[in-house]
Amino acid sequence: MAASTAAGELGLSITGLGVQYPPYSLGPDAIDILSKRYHPESPAMKKVLAINRYTGIDHRSSIGNPDHPLVNKANPPTVNELHEVFMSDGVPLAVEASRKAMAEARVVPAQITHMVSTTCTDSANPGYDHFVAKELGLSDRLEKVLLHGIGCSGGLAALRTAASLCLGHTARGKPARILVLALEVSTTMVRSELESINALQETRIGIALFSDCASAVILSNGIGEAPGKPAIYDLLGWENRVIPDSEHDLGFDVDPMGWKVVLSPRVPVLAKASLQPTYADLLSSLKDQLPSSYQKPADFDWAMHPGGATILSGAESAMGLTPEHMRASYDRYINHGNSSSATIFSVLNRLREKDMDALAPGGKVKEYVVGCAFGPGINVEMCMLKRRMNAPARTTTGLDTPPETDDSEGPGPGSSAGSDDGESIEGGEKEEKFISEALDNVELD
C-alpha cells in the first residue's frame, strides 16, 4: 500500500517502540556513599550532595551500584575503561530495546532499511550501532547514520533525521523501515565528576540527574505496509533551532577521565524562553492539518524531555501547562532520572500506558502530542505527533527493566535491584503524589 500523498501529510508513522533500562536503581544516597569513600567533606561537595537530595528524582537507573568495580578503583576510570563498560553493559540494552521495537512493529531484520543512532556517552569507531546491527542480524546493505554531539536532544534529532531518510525513500517509491536508536550510559562517570567537585570546588549537578537507558522506535513511510497494520504515533512535522551564544551553557566536555557535564544556571531560563517561538513555528507549519480544537499549548499532551525539574516547571509556566500535560515526563524523571537522548522515547512509551491515560488533564487523553527536547548548543528539537487512538493502550508489562542480574557483587548499599516497570506509579496514593509534586520550587543552580 502506498504512503499517503494527501496535501501536508508525510505518511510517516512510528510502528514500534522499545525501552530497556538496566538492572539497578540508585537512590540519592548512592552518591553520598561514593563521596564519603573517596573525598573529604568540603563546601562544594556538601552543596552538591544537598542538591542531590532535592532533585525530585527517587531513583536513577544504572548498569551498576556503588560497589561496582569500575567506580571503586584508586582513580576515576579512564575513557578506555568507560568504553569497555559501555560496550559490555550498554550495547545489550540497545539490542533488547531494538528487538522490542521490531517485535511490536512486526518487522524482521531483513526489512530494516536504515538505522539512525545516537549517543553522547561513547565515541569509538566503528560506533556502537555497528555492533547492535550485527547482533540483530541486520543486512550488510543497511544504511547507517550515527549522530554525535547532540546530547539530550539526540532522540528527537535522530527521529528528524530518520524522517528525512523516510521521505527520500518515499520520493523514490521505496519502502523505508528505519530503526531509530538511542543509548546512554552516564552513571559510570560519577567518580570523575566527584573528582572535579573536590579538586575545583565547583557545583556540578550532572551526577544527581543522569541515568542509563536504551530506547528505540521503528519509523515507517507506509510503502508496502499491509492494510490496517497498527501504528502508535504518526509523525506530522518538526522544528529545530539553536539558541544563539549558548554553546557554553550546556554540553559534555572531553576529559581524560571521560566526559564532564556542562550545565549552567542559564539553561532553564534559555529553554523556557525558546518554547513559545518554536511552538508557534511548529503550529504554523501544520495549520492545515490540526483540528480547530488543537491550537493552544494546553490543548495538547506534551512529551517533554525531563532534563531537570526546572525544565519541566519552566515549561508549565511558559506554556500554560499543568503537570498532568507532562505526566509521562514527570514519571520518567522521578522513577528513572534523565537518561539523556534515550529518555524521550521512554516518555512516549510511558504516555501510551493505561495508568497514564487515567491521569490525563480533565480525564481526557489528547490525540495530538508535542515532543520537545533540549541539547548542547543549546539546540531545541520539537515535533508534532498524532497518537493513534485506536491502538490498544499499553498495559505496564514489566519489560522495560529486567530482573537484577546474577552479578557476584550483589546489590550494594544505596541501590535496589531494578524491578519491572510497574515500579513507576502504582496505586492512587503515588499517582496523586507524582501529580502534586510539580517541583516548581526546586532550584538546581
Tab-separated table of C-alpha atoms in Angstrom:
chain	number	residue	atom	x	y	z
A	1	MET	CA	0.000	0.000	0.000
A	2	ALA	CA	1.405	3.376	-0.969
A	3	ALA	CA	2.099	6.051	1.605
A	4	SER	CA	-0.413	8.867	1.948
A	5	THR	CA	0.020	11.628	-0.614
A	6	ALA	CA	-2.653	13.963	0.738
A	7	ALA	CA	-1.586	17.613	0.935
A	8	GLY	CA	0.504	18.255	4.032
A	9	GLU	CA	0.610	14.639	5.120
A	10	LEU	CA	4.002	12.966	5.304
A	11	GLY	CA	2.793	9.390	5.637
A	12	LEU	CA	5.283	8.699	8.437
A	13	SER	CA	4.383	6.516	11.402
A	14	ILE	CA	6.063	5.083	14.472
A	15	THR	CA	5.017	1.445	14.318
A	16	GLY	CA	7.114	0.020	17.145
A	17	LEU	CA	8.654	1.311	20.359
A	18	GLY	CA	11.020	-0.368	22.814
A	19	VAL	CA	12.723	0.720	26.042
A	20	GLN	CA	15.302	-1.113	28.112
A	21	TYR	CA	16.532	0.150	31.471
A	22	PRO	CA	19.456	-1.584	33.223
A	23	PRO	CA	19.022	-3.724	36.336
A	24	TYR	CA	19.987	-1.322	39.117
A	25	SER	CA	18.025	1.546	40.611
A	26	LEU	CA	20.118	4.106	42.502
A	27	GLY	CA	18.660	6.071	45.375
A	28	PRO	CA	20.010	9.549	46.207
A	29	ASP	CA	22.299	8.042	48.865
A	30	ALA	CA	24.353	6.221	46.205
A	31	ILE	CA	26.320	9.418	45.526
A	32	ASP	CA	26.789	10.061	49.243
A	33	ILE	CA	28.360	6.623	49.598
A	34	LEU	CA	30.974	7.184	46.891
A	35	SER	CA	31.658	10.739	48.028
A	36	LYS	CA	32.436	9.604	51.578
A	37	ARG	CA	34.626	6.751	50.328
A	38	TYR	CA	36.932	8.879	48.220
A	39	HIS	CA	36.677	12.561	49.171
A	40	PRO	CA	36.775	14.760	52.258
A	41	GLU	CA	33.882	16.982	53.177
A	42	SER	CA	34.075	20.399	51.520
A	43	PRO	CA	31.702	23.318	50.840
A	44	ALA	CA	31.210	22.345	47.187
A	45	MET	CA	30.703	18.674	47.986
A	46	LYS	CA	28.184	19.496	50.725
A	47	LYS	CA	26.238	21.720	48.317
A	48	VAL	CA	26.127	19.095	45.551
A	49	LEU	CA	25.046	16.372	47.979
A	50	ALA	CA	22.317	18.657	49.326
A	51	ILE	CA	21.055	19.383	45.805
A	52	ASN	CA	21.136	15.650	45.103
A	53	ARG	CA	18.571	15.076	47.848
A	54	TYR	CA	16.136	17.593	46.355
A	55	THR	CA	16.165	16.992	42.608
A	56	GLY	CA	12.780	15.251	42.738
A	57	ILE	CA	14.365	12.030	41.425
A	58	ASP	CA	13.582	8.995	43.576
A	59	HIS	CA	15.732	6.557	41.590
A	60	ARG	CA	18.186	6.678	38.700
A	61	SER	CA	18.555	3.593	36.508
A	62	SER	CA	22.116	2.314	36.302
A	63	ILE	CA	24.224	-0.543	34.961
A	64	GLY	CA	25.737	-0.926	38.446
A	65	ASN	CA	25.663	0.172	42.070
A	66	PRO	CA	28.126	1.909	44.437
A	67	ASP	CA	30.073	-1.346	44.773
A	68	HIS	CA	30.679	-1.742	41.025
A	69	PRO	CA	34.413	-2.335	40.381
A	70	LEU	CA	34.608	0.429	37.772
A	71	VAL	CA	33.830	3.165	40.300
A	72	ASN	CA	35.861	1.679	43.144
A	73	LYS	CA	39.397	1.970	41.842
A	74	ALA	CA	42.017	4.280	43.310
A	75	ASN	CA	41.438	6.749	40.469
A	76	PRO	CA	38.396	7.556	38.314
A	77	PRO	CA	38.020	5.275	35.276
A	78	THR	CA	39.720	6.252	32.042
A	79	VAL	CA	37.947	6.815	28.735
A	80	ASN	CA	39.052	3.352	27.630
A	81	GLU	CA	37.592	1.722	30.748
A	82	LEU	CA	34.353	3.647	30.324
A	83	HIS	CA	34.158	2.499	26.700
A	84	GLU	CA	34.644	-1.145	27.671
A	85	VAL	CA	31.698	-0.988	30.088
A	86	PHE	CA	29.602	0.933	27.570
A	87	MET	CA	30.096	-1.925	25.136
A	88	SER	CA	29.724	-4.802	27.615
A	89	ASP	CA	26.738	-3.416	29.539
A	90	GLY	CA	25.250	-0.766	27.257
A	91	VAL	CA	25.108	-2.496	23.890
A	92	PRO	CA	22.959	-5.388	25.221
A	93	LEU	CA	20.426	-2.786	26.417
A	94	ALA	CA	20.343	-1.292	22.915
A	95	VAL	CA	19.897	-4.713	21.334
A	96	GLU	CA	16.981	-5.530	23.619
A	97	ALA	CA	15.267	-2.161	23.101
A	98	SER	CA	15.617	-2.633	19.337
A	99	ARG	CA	14.170	-6.132	19.482
A	100	LYS	CA	11.149	-4.855	21.398
A	101	ALA	CA	10.530	-2.099	18.852
A	102	MET	CA	10.916	-4.513	15.926
A	103	ALA	CA	8.606	-7.062	17.551
A	104	GLU	CA	5.865	-4.503	18.054
A	105	ALA	CA	6.296	-3.206	14.511
A	106	ARG	CA	6.200	-6.789	13.255
A	107	VAL	CA	9.299	-6.364	11.132
A	108	VAL	CA	12.123	-8.852	10.695
A	109	PRO	CA	15.797	-7.863	10.387
A	110	ALA	CA	15.758	-8.099	6.588
A	111	GLN	CA	13.047	-5.432	6.417
A	112	ILE	CA	15.063	-2.767	8.260
A	113	THR	CA	16.325	-0.402	5.566
A	114	HIS	CA	18.112	2.213	7.688
A	115	MET	CA	19.458	2.699	11.182
A	116	VAL	CA	19.828	6.134	12.786
A	117	SER	CA	21.518	6.028	16.182
A	118	THR	CA	22.788	8.476	18.768
A	119	THR	CA	24.809	8.583	21.958
A	120	CYS	CA	26.845	11.153	23.857
A	121	THR	CA	28.480	8.701	26.267
A	122	ASP	CA	30.804	6.917	23.846
A	123	SER	CA	32.762	7.944	20.750
A	124	ALA	CA	34.576	4.871	19.383
A	125	ASN	CA	34.775	3.937	15.709
A	126	PRO	CA	33.107	1.890	14.429
A	127	GLY	CA	30.283	3.162	16.569
A	128	TYR	CA	28.154	1.083	18.889
A	129	ASP	CA	25.446	0.951	16.222
A	130	HIS	CA	27.674	-1.333	14.142
A	131	PHE	CA	27.687	-3.945	16.897
A	132	VAL	CA	23.972	-3.601	17.606
A	133	ALA	CA	23.205	-4.134	13.916
A	134	LYS	CA	25.493	-7.157	13.862
A	135	GLU	CA	23.812	-8.689	16.920
A	136	LEU	CA	20.355	-8.075	15.460
A	137	GLY	CA	21.339	-9.693	12.170
A	138	LEU	CA	20.559	-6.624	10.076
A	139	SER	CA	21.537	-6.524	6.420
A	140	ASP	CA	25.096	-5.617	5.430
A	141	ARG	CA	23.465	-3.203	2.968
A	142	LEU	CA	21.809	-1.339	5.813
A	143	GLU	CA	22.145	2.447	5.556
A	144	LYS	CA	23.510	3.612	8.919
A	145	VAL	CA	23.885	7.064	10.454
A	146	LEU	CA	25.403	7.706	13.891
A	147	LEU	CA	24.765	11.150	15.378
A	148	HIS	CA	27.103	12.659	17.950
A	149	GLY	CA	27.408	15.974	19.783
A	150	ILE	CA	23.676	16.480	20.360
A	151	GLY	CA	23.216	15.085	23.877
A	152	CYS	CA	19.731	15.154	25.356
A	153	SER	CA	18.149	16.312	22.087
A	154	GLY	CA	19.574	13.254	20.322
A	155	GLY	CA	16.421	11.135	20.374
A	156	LEU	CA	14.319	13.699	18.518
A	157	ALA	CA	17.243	14.705	16.289
A	158	ALA	CA	17.616	11.050	15.288
A	159	LEU	CA	13.874	10.851	14.628
A	160	ARG	CA	14.056	14.006	12.488
A	161	THR	CA	16.988	12.559	10.527
A	162	ALA	CA	15.135	9.275	10.055
A	163	ALA	CA	12.076	11.176	8.816
A	164	SER	CA	14.119	12.852	6.096
A	165	LEU	CA	15.527	9.487	5.044
A	166	CYS	CA	11.996	8.059	5.005
A	167	LEU	CA	10.778	10.860	2.764
A	168	GLY	CA	13.723	10.289	0.430
A	169	HIS	CA	12.666	6.675	0.002
A	170	THR	CA	9.052	7.780	-0.468
A	171	ALA	CA	10.125	10.049	-3.329
A	172	ARG	CA	11.812	7.026	-4.912
A	173	GLY	CA	8.777	4.812	-4.338
A	174	LYS	CA	10.710	2.533	-1.996
A	175	PRO	CA	9.693	1.225	1.445
A	176	ALA	CA	11.557	2.558	4.470
A	177	ARG	CA	11.616	0.856	7.856
A	178	ILE	CA	14.080	2.777	9.991
A	179	LEU	CA	15.404	1.673	13.358
A	180	VAL	CA	15.958	4.834	15.418
A	181	LEU	CA	18.106	4.053	18.451
A	182	ALA	CA	19.441	5.944	21.475
A	183	LEU	CA	21.812	4.530	24.092
A	184	GLU	CA	23.350	6.310	27.069
A	185	VAL	CA	25.490	5.016	29.943
A	186	SER	CA	26.074	8.064	32.146
A	187	THR	CA	26.300	6.795	35.712
A	188	THR	CA	29.796	5.342	35.235
A	189	MET	CA	31.170	8.909	35.189
A	190	VAL	CA	30.272	9.556	38.827
A	191	ARG	CA	33.863	9.255	40.081
A	192	SER	CA	35.195	11.691	37.515
A	193	GLU	CA	32.533	14.258	38.426
A	194	LEU	CA	33.164	13.821	42.165
A	195	GLU	CA	36.871	14.319	41.494
A	196	SER	CA	36.167	17.659	39.798
A	197	ILE	CA	33.838	18.805	42.567
A	198	ASN	CA	36.545	18.082	45.116
A	199	ALA	CA	39.503	19.488	43.165
A	200	LEU	CA	37.855	22.569	41.656
A	201	GLN	CA	35.233	23.240	44.335
A	202	GLU	CA	32.588	23.568	41.618
A	203	THR	CA	28.883	22.887	41.965
A	204	ARG	CA	28.463	20.116	39.389
A	205	ILE	CA	24.997	18.543	39.488
A	206	GLY	CA	25.112	16.183	36.492
A	207	ILE	CA	25.778	13.190	38.738
A	208	ALA	CA	22.499	13.875	40.552
A	209	LEU	CA	20.435	13.840	37.334
A	210	PHE	CA	21.784	11.424	34.759
A	211	SER	CA	20.997	7.732	34.370
A	212	ASP	CA	21.348	4.840	31.902
A	213	CYS	CA	18.887	3.622	29.265
A	214	ALA	CA	18.415	2.403	25.710
A	215	SER	CA	15.322	3.141	23.652
A	216	ALA	CA	14.269	2.584	20.060
A	217	VAL	CA	11.462	3.238	17.608
A	218	ILE	CA	10.651	1.933	14.139
A	219	LEU	CA	9.724	4.717	11.714
A	220	SER	CA	7.886	3.674	8.541
A	221	ASN	CA	6.954	5.567	5.378
A	222	GLY	CA	3.979	3.239	4.878
A	223	ILE	CA	5.004	1.923	1.471
A	224	GLY	CA	4.427	-1.821	1.397
A	225	GLU	CA	2.612	-1.896	4.738
A	226	ALA	CA	-0.309	-4.293	4.977
A	227	PRO	CA	-3.687	-2.515	5.151
A	228	GLY	CA	-4.789	-1.914	8.709
A	229	LYS	CA	-1.390	-2.589	10.221
A	230	PRO	CA	-1.385	-0.813	13.589
A	231	ALA	CA	0.819	2.164	14.379
A	232	ILE	CA	1.457	4.042	17.607
A	233	TYR	CA	2.078	7.616	16.515
A	234	ASP	CA	2.023	9.468	13.199
A	235	LEU	CA	4.840	11.995	12.764
A	236	LEU	CA	3.326	15.172	11.329
A	237	GLY	CA	6.183	17.668	11.428
A	238	TRP	CA	9.094	19.117	13.354
A	239	GLU	CA	11.069	22.264	14.149
A	240	ASN	CA	14.727	22.702	15.077
A	241	ARG	CA	16.600	25.788	16.220
A	242	VAL	CA	19.756	26.825	18.055
A	243	ILE	CA	19.679	29.397	20.856
A	244	PRO	CA	22.408	31.944	19.949
A	245	ASP	CA	25.519	32.173	22.124
A	246	SER	CA	24.535	29.292	24.382
A	247	GLU	CA	27.149	26.689	23.464
A	248	HIS	CA	28.931	27.166	26.805
A	249	ASP	CA	25.779	26.633	28.852
A	250	LEU	CA	25.002	23.009	28.088
A	251	GLY	CA	27.311	20.262	26.919
A	252	PHE	CA	29.717	17.438	27.597
A	253	ASP	CA	33.403	18.357	27.690
A	254	VAL	CA	36.013	15.758	26.746
A	255	ASP	CA	38.348	14.815	29.599
A	256	PRO	CA	40.970	12.081	30.092
A	257	MET	CA	38.650	10.684	32.765
A	258	GLY	CA	35.606	10.571	30.473
A	259	TRP	CA	33.223	13.397	29.767
A	260	LYS	CA	32.323	16.252	32.116
A	261	VAL	CA	28.801	17.651	32.188
A	262	VAL	CA	28.430	21.361	31.414
A	263	LEU	CA	25.196	22.715	32.881
A	264	SER	CA	24.944	26.424	33.644
A	265	PRO	CA	22.252	28.173	35.719
A	266	ARG	CA	21.056	29.841	32.496
A	267	VAL	CA	19.779	26.608	30.938
A	268	PRO	CA	16.253	26.589	32.449
A	269	VAL	CA	15.776	30.270	31.576
A	270	LEU	CA	17.017	29.868	27.992
A	271	ALA	CA	14.987	26.697	27.461
A	272	LYS	CA	11.837	28.323	28.816
A	273	ALA	CA	12.232	31.362	26.567
A	274	SER	CA	12.674	29.213	23.442
A	275	LEU	CA	9.488	27.174	23.864
A	276	GLN	CA	6.852	29.635	22.703
A	277	PRO	CA	8.558	30.741	19.440
A	278	THR	CA	9.446	27.151	18.495
A	279	TYR	CA	5.897	26.029	19.220
A	280	ALA	CA	4.492	28.911	17.142
A	281	ASP	CA	6.641	27.913	14.171
A	282	LEU	CA	5.607	24.271	14.516
A	283	LEU	CA	1.907	25.127	14.632
A	284	SER	CA	2.238	27.472	11.674
A	285	SER	CA	3.717	24.673	9.565
A	286	LEU	CA	0.793	22.405	10.481
A	287	LYS	CA	-2.108	24.873	10.316
A	288	ASP	CA	-3.956	22.878	7.655
A	289	GLN	CA	-3.627	19.555	9.497
A	290	LEU	CA	-4.708	20.306	13.046
A	291	PRO	CA	-8.344	20.496	14.167
A	292	SER	CA	-9.561	23.837	15.498
A	293	SER	CA	-9.692	22.295	18.970
A	294	TYR	CA	-5.883	21.936	18.947
A	295	GLN	CA	-4.297	25.374	18.947
A	296	LYS	CA	-3.217	26.425	22.436
A	297	PRO	CA	-0.361	24.542	24.136
A	298	ALA	CA	-2.744	23.194	26.767
A	299	ASP	CA	-4.858	21.571	24.024
A	300	PHE	CA	-2.070	19.013	23.516
A	301	ASP	CA	-0.371	16.346	25.578
A	302	TRP	CA	3.355	17.029	25.979
A	303	ALA	CA	6.271	14.620	25.837
A	304	MET	CA	8.919	16.910	27.288
A	305	HIS	CA	12.437	15.625	27.810
A	306	PRO	CA	12.878	15.798	31.612
A	307	GLY	CA	16.262	17.470	31.637
A	308	GLY	CA	15.643	18.641	35.186
A	309	ALA	CA	12.878	19.765	37.492
A	310	THR	CA	13.242	23.406	36.464
A	311	ILE	CA	12.958	22.449	32.789
A	312	LEU	CA	9.583	20.821	33.455
A	313	SER	CA	8.258	23.525	35.771
A	314	GLY	CA	9.549	26.197	33.374
A	315	ALA	CA	7.642	24.615	30.510
A	316	GLU	CA	4.494	24.671	32.609
A	317	SER	CA	4.734	28.388	33.339
A	318	ALA	CA	5.841	29.344	29.813
A	319	MET	CA	3.157	27.370	28.001
A	320	GLY	CA	0.268	27.381	30.473
A	321	LEU	CA	0.516	23.654	31.149
A	322	THR	CA	-0.170	21.514	34.193
A	323	PRO	CA	1.857	18.537	35.476
A	324	GLU	CA	-0.866	16.320	34.001
A	325	HIS	CA	0.043	17.518	30.495
A	326	MET	CA	3.576	16.217	31.088
A	327	ARG	CA	2.629	13.277	33.312
A	328	ALA	CA	4.822	10.797	31.457
A	329	SER	CA	7.802	13.177	31.608
A	330	TYR	CA	7.436	13.556	35.371
A	331	ASP	CA	7.059	9.810	35.756
A	332	ARG	CA	10.273	9.019	33.871
A	333	TYR	CA	12.139	11.780	35.712
A	334	ILE	CA	11.041	10.694	39.197
A	335	ASN	CA	11.476	6.953	38.666
A	336	HIS	CA	14.449	6.732	36.301
A	337	GLY	CA	16.159	10.124	36.087
A	338	ASN	CA	17.465	11.862	32.978
A	339	SER	CA	18.856	9.277	30.541
A	340	SER	CA	19.867	11.945	28.013
A	341	SER	CA	18.937	11.098	24.400
A	342	ALA	CA	17.225	7.820	25.316
A	343	THR	CA	14.660	9.462	27.601
A	344	ILE	CA	12.272	10.978	25.050
A	345	PHE	CA	11.274	7.627	23.530
A	346	SER	CA	10.794	6.268	27.038
A	347	VAL	CA	8.458	9.205	27.752
A	348	LEU	CA	6.465	8.490	24.575
A	349	ASN	CA	6.291	4.828	25.517
A	350	ARG	CA	5.054	5.627	29.009
A	351	LEU	CA	2.487	8.120	27.729
A	352	ARG	CA	0.513	5.399	25.951
A	353	GLU	CA	0.071	3.229	29.045
A	354	LYS	CA	-3.327	2.856	30.676
A	355	ASP	CA	-2.483	4.421	34.009
A	356	MET	CA	-1.177	7.489	32.185
A	357	ASP	CA	-4.493	7.784	30.336
A	358	ALA	CA	-6.259	7.881	33.687
A	359	LEU	CA	-4.172	10.934	34.671
A	360	ALA	CA	-4.847	12.978	31.507
A	361	PRO	CA	-5.922	16.623	32.029
A	362	GLY	CA	-9.637	16.631	32.750
A	363	GLY	CA	-9.605	12.857	32.285
A	364	LYS	CA	-9.396	13.270	28.502
A	365	VAL	CA	-6.486	11.825	26.521
A	366	LYS	CA	-5.194	14.158	23.811
A	367	GLU	CA	-4.986	12.908	20.248
A	368	TYR	CA	-2.043	15.183	19.416
A	369	VAL	CA	1.245	15.214	21.305
A	370	VAL	CA	4.066	17.763	21.223
A	371	GLY	CA	7.522	16.254	21.719
A	372	CYS	CA	10.343	18.524	22.870
A	373	ALA	CA	13.958	18.226	23.997
A	374	PHE	CA	16.970	20.484	24.544
A	375	GLY	CA	20.565	19.537	23.810
A	376	PRO	CA	24.043	21.101	23.646
A	377	GLY	CA	24.212	24.232	21.583
A	378	ILE	CA	21.633	24.936	23.055
A	379	ASN	CA	19.726	23.012	20.409
A	380	VAL	CA	15.919	22.885	20.534
A	381	GLU	CA	14.059	19.960	18.966
A	382	MET	CA	10.270	19.905	18.760
A	383	CYS	CA	7.890	17.668	16.830
A	384	MET	CA	4.173	17.052	16.433
A	385	LEU	CA	2.813	13.544	16.780
A	386	LYS	CA	-0.688	12.231	16.279
A	387	ARG	CA	-1.493	9.432	18.644
A	388	ARG	CA	-3.340	6.532	17.051
A	389	MET	CA	-6.320	6.469	19.388
A	390	ASN	CA	-7.472	3.106	18.031
A	391	ALA	CA	-4.169	1.500	19.016
A	392	PRO	CA	-4.543	-0.600	22.163
A	393	ALA	CA	-3.451	1.275	25.276
A	394	ARG	CA	-0.342	-0.425	26.568
A	395	THR	CA	-0.564	-2.012	29.978
A	396	THR	CA	2.596	-1.907	32.048
A	397	THR	CA	4.247	-5.272	31.470
A	398	GLY	CA	7.493	-5.010	33.375
A	399	LEU	CA	9.578	-5.450	30.225
A	400	ASP	CA	11.261	-2.054	30.395
A	401	THR	CA	13.502	-3.077	33.272
A	402	PRO	CA	14.979	-6.586	33.554
A	403	PRO	CA	15.377	-8.528	36.781
A	404	GLU	CA	18.564	-7.975	38.703
A	405	THR	CA	21.482	-9.767	37.113
A	406	ASP	CA	23.328	-12.551	38.902
A	407	ASP	CA	26.259	-10.211	39.413
A	408	SER	CA	28.580	-11.557	42.067
A	409	GLU	CA	28.895	-8.119	43.598
A	410	GLY	CA	25.206	-8.171	44.542
A	411	PRO	CA	23.082	-5.093	45.117
A	412	GLY	CA	25.260	-2.826	47.187
A	413	PRO	CA	24.213	-0.097	49.600
A	414	GLY	CA	22.361	2.837	48.129
A	415	SER	CA	20.808	0.823	45.346
A	416	SER	CA	17.996	-1.579	44.736
A	417	ALA	CA	17.628	-4.135	42.013
A	418	GLY	CA	15.556	-2.909	39.096
A	419	SER	CA	12.029	-4.246	39.310
A	420	ASP	CA	9.608	-4.315	36.448
A	421	ASP	CA	8.346	-1.055	35.044
A	422	GLY	CA	5.337	-1.323	37.291
A	423	GLU	CA	7.506	0.439	39.862
A	424	SER	CA	6.796	3.665	38.031
A	425	ILE	CA	3.461	4.607	39.532
A	426	GLU	CA	1.335	2.107	41.380
A	427	GLY	CA	-1.771	2.886	43.394
A	428	GLY	CA	-3.767	6.060	43.705
A	429	GLU	CA	-1.654	7.457	46.526
A	430	LYS	CA	1.522	7.564	44.470
A	431	GLU	CA	-0.328	8.833	41.402
A	432	GLU	CA	-1.564	11.803	43.405
A	433	LYS	CA	1.901	12.325	44.839
A	434	PHE	CA	3.555	12.498	41.450
A	435	ILE	CA	0.974	14.874	40.052
A	436	SER	CA	1.034	17.154	43.089
A	437	GLU	CA	4.819	17.312	43.179
A	438	ALA	CA	5.235	19.645	40.239
A	439	LEU	CA	8.629	20.527	41.689
A	440	ASP	CA	8.121	24.226	40.927
A	441	ASN	CA	10.323	25.287	43.823
A	442	VAL	CA	13.279	23.069	43.062
A	443	GLU	CA	16.298	25.103	42.035
A	444	LEU	CA	19.218	23.134	40.631
A	445	ASP	CA	21.615	26.037	40.230
